[in-house]
Amino acid sequence: MRLTPVKQSPALSELAGGPVWLKCEHHQETGAFKLRGAANAVARLGDVAGVTTASTGNHGRALAYAARQVGLPAVICVSRLVPENKRAAITALGAEARVTGASQDEAFEEARRLEREEGFALIPPFDHPDIVAGQGTLGLEILDQLPDAATLAIPLSGGGLLAGVALAAKARRPEIRIIGISMERGAAMAASLSAGHPVEVEEVETLADSLGGGIGRDNRLTFALCRDLMDGMILLSEAEIAAGIRHLAREDGETVEGAAAVGAGAVLAGKLRARGGPLVLLLSGGNIDPALHREIVGETS
């Protein structure tokens, strides 16, 4: 596990009206924050036949990595919407990327079968206490590096990242603001919070593919934690997400995937400003297809 760096973004700071810092978690092992939760969950396992999950890519890659470290087989169930580069990264770590269905919910059915019939431990990507606790280390790490941080902008999907970071950060600094950011297309947590209970949404293609998938109709932890701990939520269009990817590449020299660019996209769109102190944008992952990144940034191969 790496201690990932923070760096100030001069251009975003000017746009946001105050200091903006980038927490470069896309430099983590496996290219995303997910290793924190996966490694914590695997470390706490007993005797199992293997591990499984359903994933939009980054959690599956992290679980494959953590399982390989302790010699456990891993079967990662993914939907047809998961990009090929993320499936390939899973298999490169010695795990099986099993394509099942057209949504994360459908992929979960196969993971549950493996748990039920073959003795695999099912480690979900977000709604699990060990996952939330592992992601929470990011909140403590950010405040160790930037003790006066006033606002944390967190990519929001199933809520494991936001819940863990918010729990840890608010325990140390109760006044800190937690802003969740997601895409307009298929944001399950946003729809669930609006409805007042977990709901299903249609899973569609988006540049922020790591933020896709449902939160589970039987969500036990993250729905309530996000509802109670989040101070605001921002939704972005696909064009705004692309602008974030492009800006971070051109101005800050950082290659990130769509989910990691939502904080920058929100600042660029005028939807997020620094208030009362430093604003920290969590760059959650860098596992973007290289060809897609070149297309968005406007580079030629």
CSV table of C-alpha atoms in Angstrom, one decimal:
chain,number,residue,atom,x,y,z
A,1,MET,CA,0.0,0.0,0.0
A,2,ARG,CA,1.3,3.4,-0.9
A,3,LEU,CA,1.1,6.7,0.8
A,4,THR,CA,-0.1,8.7,-2.2
A,5,PRO,CA,0.9,12.3,-2.7
A,6,VAL,CA,-1.1,15.6,-2.7
A,7,LYS,CA,-0.3,18.5,-5.0
A,8,GLN,CA,-1.8,21.9,-5.4
A,9,SER,CA,-3.5,22.8,-8.7
A,10,PRO,CA,-2.9,26.5,-9.5
A,11,ALA,CA,-5.4,26.7,-12.4
A,12,LEU,CA,-8.2,25.0,-10.4
A,13,SER,CA,-7.3,27.1,-7.4
A,14,GLU,CA,-7.9,30.3,-9.4
A,15,LEU,CA,-11.2,29.0,-10.7
A,16,ALA,CA,-12.4,27.8,-7.3
A,17,GLY,CA,-11.6,31.0,-5.5
A,18,GLY,CA,-9.2,29.3,-3.0
A,19,PRO,CA,-6.6,26.6,-2.7
A,20,VAL,CA,-7.4,23.4,-4.5
A,21,TRP,CA,-5.3,20.3,-3.7
A,22,LEU,CA,-5.3,17.0,-5.6
A,23,LYS,CA,-5.1,13.8,-3.6
A,24,CYS,CA,-3.4,11.5,-6.2
A,25,GLU,CA,-4.8,8.2,-5.2
A,26,HIS,CA,-4.6,7.1,-8.8
A,27,HIS,CA,-0.9,6.5,-8.1
A,28,GLN,CA,-2.0,3.7,-5.6
A,29,GLU,CA,-1.1,0.1,-6.3
A,30,THR,CA,-3.6,-1.2,-8.9
A,31,GLY,CA,-4.2,2.4,-10.0
A,32,ALA,CA,-7.1,3.2,-7.7
A,33,PHE,CA,-8.2,3.6,-4.0
A,34,LYS,CA,-10.0,0.3,-4.0
A,35,LEU,CA,-7.0,-1.6,-2.8
A,36,ARG,CA,-7.4,-0.1,0.7
A,37,GLY,CA,-10.8,-1.7,1.3
A,38,ALA,CA,-10.0,-5.0,-0.6
A,39,ALA,CA,-6.8,-5.6,1.3
A,40,ASN,CA,-8.4,-4.9,4.6
A,41,ALA,CA,-11.3,-7.3,3.8
A,42,VAL,CA,-9.0,-10.1,2.6
A,43,ALA,CA,-6.7,-9.8,5.6
A,44,ARG,CA,-9.7,-10.5,7.9
A,45,LEU,CA,-10.9,-13.7,6.1
A,46,GLY,CA,-10.9,-17.1,7.6
A,47,ASP,CA,-10.6,-20.4,5.7
A,48,VAL,CA,-12.3,-20.0,2.3
A,49,ALA,CA,-12.1,-21.6,-1.1
A,50,GLY,CA,-11.5,-18.3,-2.8
A,51,VAL,CA,-12.8,-14.8,-3.2
A,52,THR,CA,-15.4,-13.3,-5.5
A,53,THR,CA,-17.2,-10.1,-6.2
A,54,ALA,CA,-19.0,-8.1,-8.8
A,55,SER,CA,-17.2,-5.0,-10.0
A,56,THR,CA,-17.2,-2.2,-12.5
A,57,GLY,CA,-13.4,-2.9,-12.7
A,58,ASN,CA,-11.3,-1.2,-10.0
A,59,HIS,CA,-12.6,-3.2,-7.0
A,60,GLY,CA,-12.2,-6.4,-9.0
A,61,ARG,CA,-8.6,-5.5,-9.8
A,62,ALA,CA,-7.9,-4.6,-6.2
A,63,LEU,CA,-9.4,-7.9,-4.9
A,64,ALA,CA,-7.5,-9.9,-7.5
A,65,TYR,CA,-4.3,-8.2,-6.3
A,66,ALA,CA,-5.1,-8.8,-2.6
A,67,ALA,CA,-6.1,-12.4,-3.2
A,68,ARG,CA,-2.8,-13.1,-5.1
A,69,GLN,CA,-0.8,-11.7,-2.2
A,70,VAL,CA,-2.3,-14.4,0.1
A,71,GLY,CA,-2.5,-17.2,-2.5
A,72,LEU,CA,-6.3,-17.3,-2.9
A,73,PRO,CA,-8.2,-17.9,-6.2
A,74,ALA,CA,-10.3,-15.0,-7.3
A,75,VAL,CA,-13.3,-14.9,-9.7
A,76,ILE,CA,-14.4,-11.4,-10.5
A,77,CYS,CA,-17.8,-11.1,-12.0
A,78,VAL,CA,-18.3,-8.2,-14.4
A,79,SER,CA,-21.0,-7.0,-16.8
A,80,ARG,CA,-20.6,-6.4,-20.5
A,81,LEU,CA,-20.4,-2.6,-19.7
A,82,VAL,CA,-17.0,-3.0,-18.0
A,83,PRO,CA,-14.3,-1.8,-20.4
A,84,GLU,CA,-11.9,-4.4,-21.9
A,85,ASN,CA,-8.8,-2.7,-20.4
A,86,LYS,CA,-10.2,-3.2,-16.9
A,87,ARG,CA,-11.1,-6.8,-17.6
A,88,ALA,CA,-7.6,-7.4,-18.9
A,89,ALA,CA,-6.1,-5.9,-15.8
A,90,ILE,CA,-8.0,-8.4,-13.6
A,91,THR,CA,-6.8,-11.4,-15.6
A,92,ALA,CA,-3.2,-10.1,-15.6
A,93,LEU,CA,-3.3,-10.5,-11.8
A,94,GLY,CA,-4.2,-14.2,-12.1
A,95,ALA,CA,-7.9,-13.9,-11.5
A,96,GLU,CA,-10.8,-14.8,-13.7
A,97,ALA,CA,-12.9,-12.0,-15.1
A,98,ARG,CA,-16.2,-13.7,-15.6
A,99,VAL,CA,-18.5,-11.6,-17.9
A,100,THR,CA,-22.1,-12.1,-16.8
A,101,GLY,CA,-25.1,-10.0,-17.8
A,102,ALA,CA,-25.6,-6.4,-18.8
A,103,SER,CA,-25.4,-4.7,-15.3
A,104,GLN,CA,-23.5,-5.0,-12.1
A,105,ASP,CA,-26.7,-6.3,-10.4
A,106,GLU,CA,-26.7,-9.2,-12.8
A,107,ALA,CA,-23.0,-9.9,-12.3
A,108,PHE,CA,-23.7,-10.0,-8.6
A,109,GLU,CA,-26.0,-13.0,-9.1
A,110,GLU,CA,-23.1,-15.1,-10.3
A,111,ALA,CA,-20.9,-13.9,-7.4
A,112,ARG,CA,-23.7,-15.0,-5.0
A,113,ARG,CA,-23.9,-18.4,-6.7
A,114,LEU,CA,-20.1,-18.9,-6.2
A,115,GLU,CA,-20.5,-18.0,-2.5
A,116,ARG,CA,-23.5,-20.2,-2.0
A,117,GLU,CA,-22.4,-23.3,-4.1
A,118,GLU,CA,-18.6,-23.2,-4.1
A,119,GLY,CA,-17.5,-21.8,-0.8
A,120,PHE,CA,-16.1,-18.5,-2.1
A,121,ALA,CA,-16.1,-15.5,0.2
A,122,LEU,CA,-18.1,-12.7,-1.4
A,123,ILE,CA,-16.5,-9.3,-0.8
A,124,PRO,CA,-18.8,-6.6,-2.2
A,125,PRO,CA,-17.3,-3.4,-3.6
A,126,PHE,CA,-18.7,-1.0,-1.1
A,127,ASP,CA,-21.5,-2.2,1.3
A,128,HIS,CA,-19.3,-4.1,3.8
A,129,PRO,CA,-17.8,-2.9,7.1
A,130,ASP,CA,-14.2,-4.0,6.3
A,131,ILE,CA,-14.4,-2.2,2.9
A,132,VAL,CA,-15.7,1.0,4.4
A,133,ALA,CA,-13.0,0.9,7.1
A,134,GLY,CA,-10.3,0.3,4.6
A,135,GLN,CA,-11.4,3.3,2.5
A,136,GLY,CA,-11.5,5.4,5.6
A,137,THR,CA,-7.7,5.3,5.8
A,138,LEU,CA,-7.8,7.9,2.9
A,139,GLY,CA,-9.6,10.4,5.1
A,140,LEU,CA,-7.0,10.1,7.8
A,141,GLU,CA,-4.2,10.3,5.3
A,142,ILE,CA,-5.6,13.5,3.7
A,143,LEU,CA,-5.8,15.2,7.1
A,144,ASP,CA,-2.3,14.1,8.0
A,145,GLN,CA,-1.1,15.8,4.8
A,146,LEU,CA,-3.5,18.8,4.9
A,147,PRO,CA,-4.6,19.4,8.5
A,148,ASP,CA,-6.6,22.5,7.5
A,149,ALA,CA,-8.6,20.9,4.7
A,150,ALA,CA,-12.1,22.5,4.7
A,151,THR,CA,-13.9,20.5,2.0
A,152,LEU,CA,-13.3,17.0,0.5
A,153,ALA,CA,-14.8,16.3,-2.9
A,154,ILE,CA,-15.4,12.6,-3.2
A,155,PRO,CA,-16.5,10.6,-6.3
A,156,LEU,CA,-19.8,8.9,-5.3
A,157,SER,CA,-21.0,5.5,-6.5
A,158,GLY,CA,-22.1,2.8,-4.1
A,159,GLY,CA,-20.8,5.0,-1.2
A,160,GLY,CA,-18.1,2.9,0.3
A,161,LEU,CA,-15.4,5.5,-0.4
A,162,LEU,CA,-17.5,8.5,0.7
A,163,ALA,CA,-18.8,6.8,3.8
A,164,GLY,CA,-15.3,5.6,4.9
A,165,VAL,CA,-13.6,9.0,4.2
A,166,ALA,CA,-16.4,10.9,5.8
A,167,LEU,CA,-16.5,8.8,9.0
A,168,ALA,CA,-12.7,9.1,9.5
A,169,ALA,CA,-12.4,12.8,8.5
A,170,LYS,CA,-15.4,14.0,10.5
A,171,ALA,CA,-14.2,12.0,13.6
A,172,ARG,CA,-11.0,14.1,13.5
A,173,ARG,CA,-12.4,17.4,12.1
A,174,PRO,CA,-16.1,17.5,12.6
A,175,GLU,CA,-16.6,20.8,10.7
A,176,ILE,CA,-15.1,19.4,7.5
A,177,ARG,CA,-17.5,19.4,4.5
A,178,ILE,CA,-18.0,16.3,2.4
A,179,ILE,CA,-19.3,16.8,-1.1
A,180,GLY,CA,-20.3,13.7,-3.2
A,181,ILE,CA,-19.9,14.0,-7.0
A,182,SER,CA,-21.4,11.7,-9.6
A,183,MET,CA,-22.6,11.6,-13.1
A,184,GLU,CA,-26.1,12.6,-14.3
A,185,ARG,CA,-26.6,9.3,-16.1
A,186,GLY,CA,-27.4,6.4,-13.9
A,187,ALA,CA,-26.3,7.7,-10.5
A,188,ALA,CA,-27.8,5.1,-8.2
A,189,MET,CA,-26.9,6.8,-4.9
A,190,ALA,CA,-28.3,10.1,-6.0
A,191,ALA,CA,-31.6,8.5,-7.1
A,192,SER,CA,-31.8,6.6,-3.8
A,193,LEU,CA,-31.2,9.6,-1.6
A,194,SER,CA,-33.8,11.5,-3.6
A,195,ALA,CA,-36.3,8.7,-3.1
A,196,GLY,CA,-35.4,8.3,0.6
A,197,HIS,CA,-34.6,4.6,0.2
A,198,PRO,CA,-32.4,2.4,-2.1
A,199,VAL,CA,-33.8,2.2,-5.6
A,200,GLU,CA,-32.7,0.5,-8.8
A,201,VAL,CA,-31.6,2.6,-11.8
A,202,GLU,CA,-30.8,1.7,-15.4
A,203,GLU,CA,-27.1,1.2,-15.8
A,204,VAL,CA,-25.9,3.0,-18.9
A,205,GLU,CA,-22.6,3.8,-20.5
A,206,THR,CA,-20.8,6.8,-19.1
A,207,LEU,CA,-17.3,8.3,-19.0
A,208,ALA,CA,-17.4,7.8,-15.3
A,209,ASP,CA,-17.8,4.0,-15.7
A,210,SER,CA,-16.4,3.3,-12.2
A,211,LEU,CA,-19.4,5.1,-10.7
A,212,GLY,CA,-21.9,2.9,-12.4
A,213,GLY,CA,-24.0,0.1,-10.9
A,214,GLY,CA,-26.6,0.0,-8.2
A,215,ILE,CA,-26.3,0.3,-4.4
A,216,GLY,CA,-28.4,-2.8,-3.7
A,217,ARG,CA,-32.0,-2.8,-2.7
A,218,ASP,CA,-30.9,-4.4,0.6
A,219,ASN,CA,-28.1,-1.9,1.3
A,220,ARG,CA,-27.1,-2.2,4.9
A,221,LEU,CA,-24.5,0.5,5.5
A,222,THR,CA,-23.5,3.0,2.8
A,223,PHE,CA,-26.9,4.5,2.0
A,224,ALA,CA,-27.5,5.6,5.6
A,225,LEU,CA,-23.9,6.8,6.0
A,226,CYS,CA,-24.0,8.9,2.9
A,227,ARG,CA,-27.4,10.3,3.8
A,228,ASP,CA,-26.1,11.3,7.3
A,229,LEU,CA,-22.6,12.4,6.6
A,230,MET,CA,-22.7,14.1,3.1
A,231,ASP,CA,-23.0,17.9,3.1
A,232,GLY,CA,-23.9,18.2,-0.5
A,233,MET,CA,-24.0,16.4,-3.9
A,234,ILE,CA,-23.2,17.5,-7.4
A,235,LEU,CA,-24.1,15.7,-10.7
A,236,LEU,CA,-22.2,16.2,-13.9
A,237,SER,CA,-22.9,15.8,-17.6
A,238,GLU,CA,-20.7,13.7,-19.8
A,239,ALA,CA,-19.2,16.9,-21.3
A,240,GLU,CA,-18.3,18.2,-17.8
A,241,ILE,CA,-16.6,14.9,-16.9
A,242,ALA,CA,-14.6,15.0,-20.2
A,243,ALA,CA,-13.6,18.5,-19.4
A,244,GLY,CA,-12.3,17.4,-16.0
A,245,ILE,CA,-10.2,14.6,-17.7
A,246,ARG,CA,-8.8,17.0,-20.2
A,247,HIS,CA,-8.0,19.7,-17.7
A,248,LEU,CA,-6.2,17.4,-15.3
A,249,ALA,CA,-4.1,16.0,-18.2
A,250,ARG,CA,-3.2,19.4,-19.8
A,251,GLU,CA,-2.8,21.6,-16.7
A,252,ASP,CA,-1.8,19.2,-14.0
A,253,GLY,CA,-0.1,16.4,-15.9
A,254,GLU,CA,-2.3,13.7,-14.4
A,255,THR,CA,-3.9,10.9,-16.3
A,256,VAL,CA,-7.2,9.9,-14.6
A,257,GLU,CA,-10.4,8.0,-15.5
A,258,GLY,CA,-13.8,9.7,-15.6
A,259,ALA,CA,-14.7,8.9,-12.1
A,260,ALA,CA,-11.6,10.5,-10.8
A,261,ALA,CA,-12.1,13.7,-12.9
A,262,VAL,CA,-15.5,14.6,-11.4
A,263,GLY,CA,-14.1,17.0,-8.8
A,264,ALA,CA,-12.2,18.9,-11.5
A,265,GLY,CA,-15.2,18.8,-13.7
A,266,ALA,CA,-17.3,20.3,-11.0
A,267,VAL,CA,-14.9,23.2,-10.4
A,268,LEU,CA,-14.6,23.9,-14.2
A,269,ALA,CA,-18.5,23.9,-14.4
A,270,GLY,CA,-18.8,26.4,-11.6
A,271,LYS,CA,-20.6,23.9,-9.4
A,272,LEU,CA,-17.9,23.6,-6.7
A,273,ARG,CA,-15.8,26.3,-5.0
A,274,ALA,CA,-13.3,26.5,-2.1
A,275,ARG,CA,-15.1,27.7,1.0
A,276,GLY,CA,-13.4,28.5,4.3
A,277,GLY,CA,-10.1,26.8,3.4
A,278,PRO,CA,-8.5,24.3,1.1
A,279,LEU,CA,-10.6,22.2,-1.2
A,280,VAL,CA,-9.3,18.6,-1.8
A,281,LEU,CA,-10.3,16.8,-4.9
A,282,LEU,CA,-9.9,13.0,-4.6
A,283,LEU,CA,-8.4,11.6,-7.8
A,284,SER,CA,-9.7,8.1,-7.2
A,285,GLY,CA,-8.3,6.1,-10.1
A,286,GLY,CA,-6.3,6.2,-13.3
A,287,ASN,CA,-7.5,3.1,-15.1
A,288,ILE,CA,-8.8,4.7,-18.3
A,289,ASP,CA,-8.4,3.1,-21.7
A,290,PRO,CA,-5.4,4.9,-23.3
A,291,ALA,CA,-7.1,5.4,-26.6
A,292,LEU,CA,-10.1,7.0,-25.0
A,293,HIS,CA,-7.9,9.2,-23.0
A,294,ARG,CA,-6.0,10.4,-26.1
A,295,GLU,CA,-9.4,11.1,-27.8
A,296,ILE,CA,-10.7,13.2,-24.9
A,297,VAL,CA,-7.5,15.1,-24.4
A,298,GLY,CA,-7.1,15.7,-28.1
A,299,GLU,CA,-3.8,13.9,-28.5
A,300,THR,CA,-2.8,12.0,-31.6
A,301,SER,CA,-1.2,8.6,-31.4
